[in-house]
């Protein structure tokens, strides 16, 4: 009996017939959307595929190479043909499979791969070329006069959808979960497994890719524990919820490794509100069912040729009729059950074409009963036959059927759909991405999961079971096993008893007979237009390994990743090679199993949330005073101040000149600071630094260098002795974390038991440097009377602790600029007032650009010299080395390689021509051998103090004598400069200015 | 291996830890800086739980399968 729901109005019915829906479970609320410029109406819950099919729109896309008209093949993300672009350029989302795209009001959808329109595509005329685009054509064509002549055209024609120019997506979220048992798939096996595990007391999480639960139970018409499937599913969902199991819908398992499973939730099928789940289960049950595969016959890609399961799902979930007079073609008993179901919905099945001999079909049971009923209804059931060709172009008109024993005697059937099922390929990808294998089993004619690591189990179709009773029992057992492995002790009870479609008794059948010429139109991989002829050609050209064939023919590449075509292709290759499919194998599957946007995987970890911006407490003052910021080692620092020049170069020079002439203040809060405290602190630091720390007097500091294990300089800084047992070690900006780990390592390994506490206090202290001849006077004014004499008496490298405005202040007399300078260490709440007071009292600020000029004039070291590849010897620290302090790295410092004549030596450079520039990064060569590099310029600046460019460089020792003439070569920035080697200290070598 | 079991903090995600080095074959050999034996079976490594308790750990794991065999605390009398 046919129950007809009349269509809602507001839509122009198309000539090819809008079909009324049959028994849909959807709500009747209308949803308007656009497809290729025309407005359509669907129902709430429809996908783009179901709504368009219901409106009689069968042509949904064109293929990528030959631009053949295509319609819907599958009802899931494995859909290769009907890929749509959503949105209006430039904000589009391409390649969305129509059966996954749930309609929302106002969606604008477009088909892909066609111009000027879907119906009339110009490039499809290229088909007339026939075998021009066979396998590997791009290696053999488009060669003369050059590839570039064709590039533009090819770029326009190639590919699936067009990339978006802009995105308007909500930021995706990442959720971390852990559970006892993770179940992938909520079909019969998955639900049974979940039931068993939850009843046993395990914490269960289930991931289901579809918006509905039940898998094939949706249309199979099964009876479980005496109830209808829908009823049973409802009861199971309620029980699982009550037991605290978590069901994630619209969530697909896409990959994972090392005990981590990644699932991706994309509700509505559109990138937008995605969630990525990072799940760490104790046990993972793979119950993701199987993907139906087609059979290759001539023109099997026409709109109207569809997978049988897809047609059943469309009918059951959406009430959409894929074809009013379909022909069914397959190699198993499910054909008959499906035919009976379609018939019950009022669809007139034309015939069933079974490639198996009649003897192979079940003689009793539900399948036989279905066959009997079909015969009674006048439907022809052919055995030992195959559909050899589809007839029609954009509209399917019929099918040509022939017996396998005599393929020439062709019979023609009128039909408007060919529903094909060549069997099922278990979805075992989650068991293959790492540490898993698959094997071919003849029972299911499929690759099932083989060896799995202990934490993963398979259930249902993944284990090769295809009958409902077996699937549910297997799922239940797997869930029980998984729960026990997690230590759950509850009773799972009895497994559900199910009866539905029985064992399909499948006999593999991969392609219908065809002539060599006809093989060019027998499609194996729809998305990439790979035909049987392509496979044969690849074999003929010597690509016999399945992985080579995949890449040469593009079988199984693209968004669909061979879900419908890979195994079919491998089987056809096996036939052509005369080998078993088990021997040929299938190409490796890799994550992600479904397309996932990079944005989804990144989640919120982008921009500032990936690399947080660190600011000093004085950041806003710099901004307010014209400071131009620069990111330096995770911190925002000031490069120069706008008042002093239009760009970094001129401002830096002006600021540096002013510091030497008068004075300036610098924000050095980013300086790394580590407190080293304890009875053994002095001895401990002795072992970590090149010079001894135990000889530093309380109240003084010393410039210290420490080494890596292999003898290279790791870091440098001033170490202050605050007390007998208390030191403050400073490190380079941004190095504090690393140095803390370095210190902790030696304390915990080599010298475990040392009584030393290590605390990173970098962010506890702000540091302001006041430098220049006027610095002392200004400081005395600002800090006031209590500090007067102290500051007068403070000698170089000594410090004094005191208070300012009731807060702690430490003043260290140390200099990186070479001028008289003081480092003020204070808590952040007085940093700003202190800085402002110093500025008001006449010390203007200077930035990193000026600092670099100042330190270079003095030959002081920074990151460009302390690059991790230089030893203290290279850097001229001979004095420190003579102390022979046995510290970390000391032994390996003596290895011969570090004393060879080509080891670099730190030198200064001046240009022979006073006006020429010397740039950091330039390579140093001898004048007469221009291609052999002797080193490089580490940093070069224009020095206002000396009125010319100066530089520091690392030059091979044997060329580093003072006065040597060399060339600094800078081919990228254009220019070679003749240079003369000098001492690294260019200005005030005795250090008189800072010791004044 | 995407997690390590810190003796103090329990099993934690890998990005909480910092890899320092693989211990050389011959312990205490100064010139081990030049030698490296990439073995497919177990390797002994030093890791630090930087985003946690900052303990230094000695980890024995199989670099081929990623399986962690043993995690021990370094320091304070352990070696």
Coordinates of N, CA and C in Angstrom, one line a residue, chain A residues 35 46-52 60-61 71-86 93-104 107 109-112 160-161 209-211 252 264 266-271 314 317-318 527 558-561 563-564 593-597:
Chain A
X35 N 20.4 26.1 -4.9 CA 21.3 25.2 -5.5 C 21.5 25.7 -6.9
X46 N 16.5 17.3 6.5 CA 17.0 16.9 5.2 C 18.5 17.2 5.0
X47 N 19.1 16.4 4.2 CA 20.5 16.8 3.8 C 20.3 17.4 2.4
X48 N 21.3 18.0 1.9 CA 21.2 18.6 0.5 C 20.9 17.5 -0.5
X49 N 21.5 16.3 -0.3 CA 21.2 15.2 -1.2 C 19.7 14.8 -1.2
X50 N 19.2 14.5 0.0 CA 17.8 14.0 0.1 C 16.9 15.1 -0.4
X51 N 17.1 16.4 -0.1 CA 16.2 17.4 -0.5 C 16.2 17.5 -2.1
X52 N 17.4 17.5 -2.6 CA 17.5 17.7 -4.1 C 16.9 16.5 -4.8
X60 N 24.1 16.2 -10.0 CA 24.6 17.0 -8.8 C 26.1 17.4 -8.9
X61 N 26.7 17.0 -10.0 CA 28.1 17.4 -10.2 C 28.7 16.8 -11.4
X71 N 25.7 11.8 -10.4 CA 24.6 12.0 -9.4 C 25.1 11.4 -8.1
X72 N 24.2 11.2 -7.2 CA 24.5 10.6 -5.9 C 24.9 9.2 -6.0
X73 N 26.0 8.8 -5.4 CA 26.3 7.3 -5.4 C 26.0 6.7 -4.0
X74 N 26.4 7.4 -3.0 CA 26.4 6.9 -1.6 C 25.6 7.8 -0.7
X75 N 25.3 7.3 0.5 CA 24.6 8.2 1.5 C 25.4 8.5 2.7
X76 N 26.7 8.7 2.5 CA 27.5 9.0 3.6 C 28.7 9.8 3.2
X77 N 29.7 10.0 4.0 CA 30.9 10.8 3.7 C 31.7 10.2 2.6
X78 N 31.5 8.9 2.3 CA 32.2 8.3 1.2 C 31.7 8.7 -0.2
X79 N 30.7 9.6 -0.2 CA 30.2 10.1 -1.5 C 31.3 10.7 -2.4
X80 N 31.5 10.2 -3.6 CA 32.6 10.7 -4.4 C 32.1 11.7 -5.4
X81 N 30.9 11.8 -5.8 CA 30.4 12.6 -6.9 C 29.8 13.9 -6.5
X82 N 28.8 13.8 -5.5 CA 28.0 15.0 -5.3 C 28.7 15.8 -4.2
X83 N 29.8 16.5 -4.6 CA 30.5 17.4 -3.7 C 30.0 18.8 -4.0
X84 N 29.6 19.5 -3.0 CA 29.0 20.9 -3.3 C 29.9 21.9 -2.6
X85 N 29.8 23.1 -3.1 CA 30.4 24.3 -2.5 C 29.3 25.1 -1.8
X86 N 29.5 25.4 -0.5 CA 28.5 26.1 0.2 C 29.0 27.5 0.4
X93 N 32.9 27.1 1.5 CA 33.4 25.9 1.9 C 33.2 24.9 0.8
X94 N 34.3 24.4 0.2 CA 34.2 23.5 -0.9 C 34.1 22.1 -0.5
X95 N 33.8 21.2 -1.5 CA 33.9 19.8 -1.3 C 33.1 19.2 -0.2
X96 N 31.9 19.7 0.1 CA 31.1 19.2 1.1 C 30.2 18.1 0.5
X97 N 30.3 16.9 1.0 CA 29.5 15.8 0.4 C 28.0 16.1 0.7
X98 N 27.2 16.1 -0.4 CA 25.8 16.4 -0.3 C 25.1 15.6 0.8
X99 N 25.3 14.3 0.9 CA 24.6 13.5 1.9 C 25.0 13.8 3.3
X100 N 26.0 14.6 3.5 CA 26.4 14.9 4.9 C 25.9 16.3 5.3
X101 N 25.5 17.1 4.3 CA 25.2 18.5 4.5 C 23.8 18.7 4.9
X102 N 23.6 18.9 6.2 CA 22.2 19.1 6.7 C 21.8 20.5 6.4
X103 N 20.6 20.6 5.9 CA 20.1 21.9 5.4 C 19.8 22.9 6.6
X104 N 20.2 24.1 6.3 CA 19.7 25.2 7.2 C 19.1 26.2 6.2
X107 N 20.8 28.4 3.0 CA 22.1 27.9 2.5 C 22.2 28.1 1.0
X109 N 24.1 26.8 -2.2 CA 25.0 25.7 -2.6 C 25.2 25.7 -4.1
X110 N 26.4 25.2 -4.4 CA 26.7 25.2 -5.9 C 27.4 23.9 -6.2
X111 N 27.2 23.4 -7.4 CA 27.9 22.2 -7.8 C 29.3 22.6 -8.3
X112 N 30.1 21.6 -8.4 CA 31.5 21.9 -8.7 C 31.9 21.3 -10.1
X160 N 39.1 19.7 -7.4 CA 37.7 19.5 -7.1 C 37.1 20.9 -7.0
X161 N 36.8 21.3 -5.8 CA 36.2 22.7 -5.6 C 37.2 23.7 -5.6
X209 N 29.2 8.7 13.8 CA 29.4 9.7 12.8 C 28.1 10.4 12.3
X210 N 27.0 9.6 12.3 CA 25.8 10.1 11.8 C 25.0 10.9 12.8
X211 N 24.0 11.7 12.4 CA 23.2 12.3 13.4 C 22.1 11.4 14.0
X252 N 33.0 11.7 14.1 CA 33.7 10.6 13.4 C 35.1 10.4 14.0
X264 N 36.3 13.7 15.4 CA 36.0 15.1 14.9 C 34.5 15.2 14.8
X266 N 31.4 17.4 13.5 CA 31.1 18.5 12.6 C 29.6 18.4 12.4
X267 N 28.9 19.1 13.3 CA 27.4 19.0 13.2 C 26.9 19.7 12.0
X268 N 26.0 19.1 11.3 CA 25.4 19.7 10.1 C 26.3 19.5 8.9
X269 N 27.4 18.9 9.1 CA 28.3 18.6 7.9 C 29.1 19.7 7.4
X270 N 29.0 20.9 8.0 CA 29.7 22.0 7.5 C 30.8 22.5 8.6
X271 N 32.0 22.8 8.1 CA 33.0 23.3 9.0 C 32.4 24.5 9.6
X314 N 18.1 6.4 2.1 CA 17.4 7.6 1.7 C 15.9 7.4 1.9
X317 N 15.2 7.0 6.1 CA 15.4 8.2 6.9 C 14.6 9.4 6.4
X318 N 14.7 9.6 5.1 CA 14.1 10.8 4.5 C 12.8 10.6 3.7
X527 N 35.6 9.4 -8.0 CA 36.0 10.8 -7.7 C 37.2 11.2 -8.6
X558 N 42.2 11.9 -3.1 CA 41.0 12.8 -3.1 C 40.3 12.7 -1.7
X559 N 39.2 13.5 -1.6 CA 38.5 13.5 -0.3 C 37.9 12.2 0.1
X560 N 37.6 11.4 -0.9 CA 36.9 10.2 -0.6 C 37.9 9.1 -0.2
X561 N 39.2 9.3 -0.5 CA 40.3 8.4 -0.1 C 40.0 6.9 -0.4
X563 N 37.4 5.0 -0.4 CA 36.5 4.2 0.4 C 35.6 3.3 -0.4
X564 N 35.1 3.8 -1.6 CA 34.3 3.0 -2.4 C 35.1 2.3 -3.5
X593 N 40.7 10.0 8.5 CA 39.9 9.2 7.7 C 38.8 10.0 7.0
X594 N 38.4 11.1 7.7 CA 37.5 12.1 7.0 C 38.3 13.4 6.9
X595 N 37.9 14.2 5.9 CA 38.6 15.5 5.9 C 38.4 16.3 7.2
X596 N 39.4 16.9 7.7 CA 39.3 17.7 8.9 C 40.1 19.0 8.6
X597 N 39.5 20.1 8.9 CA 40.2 21.4 8.6 C 41.4 21.5 9.6

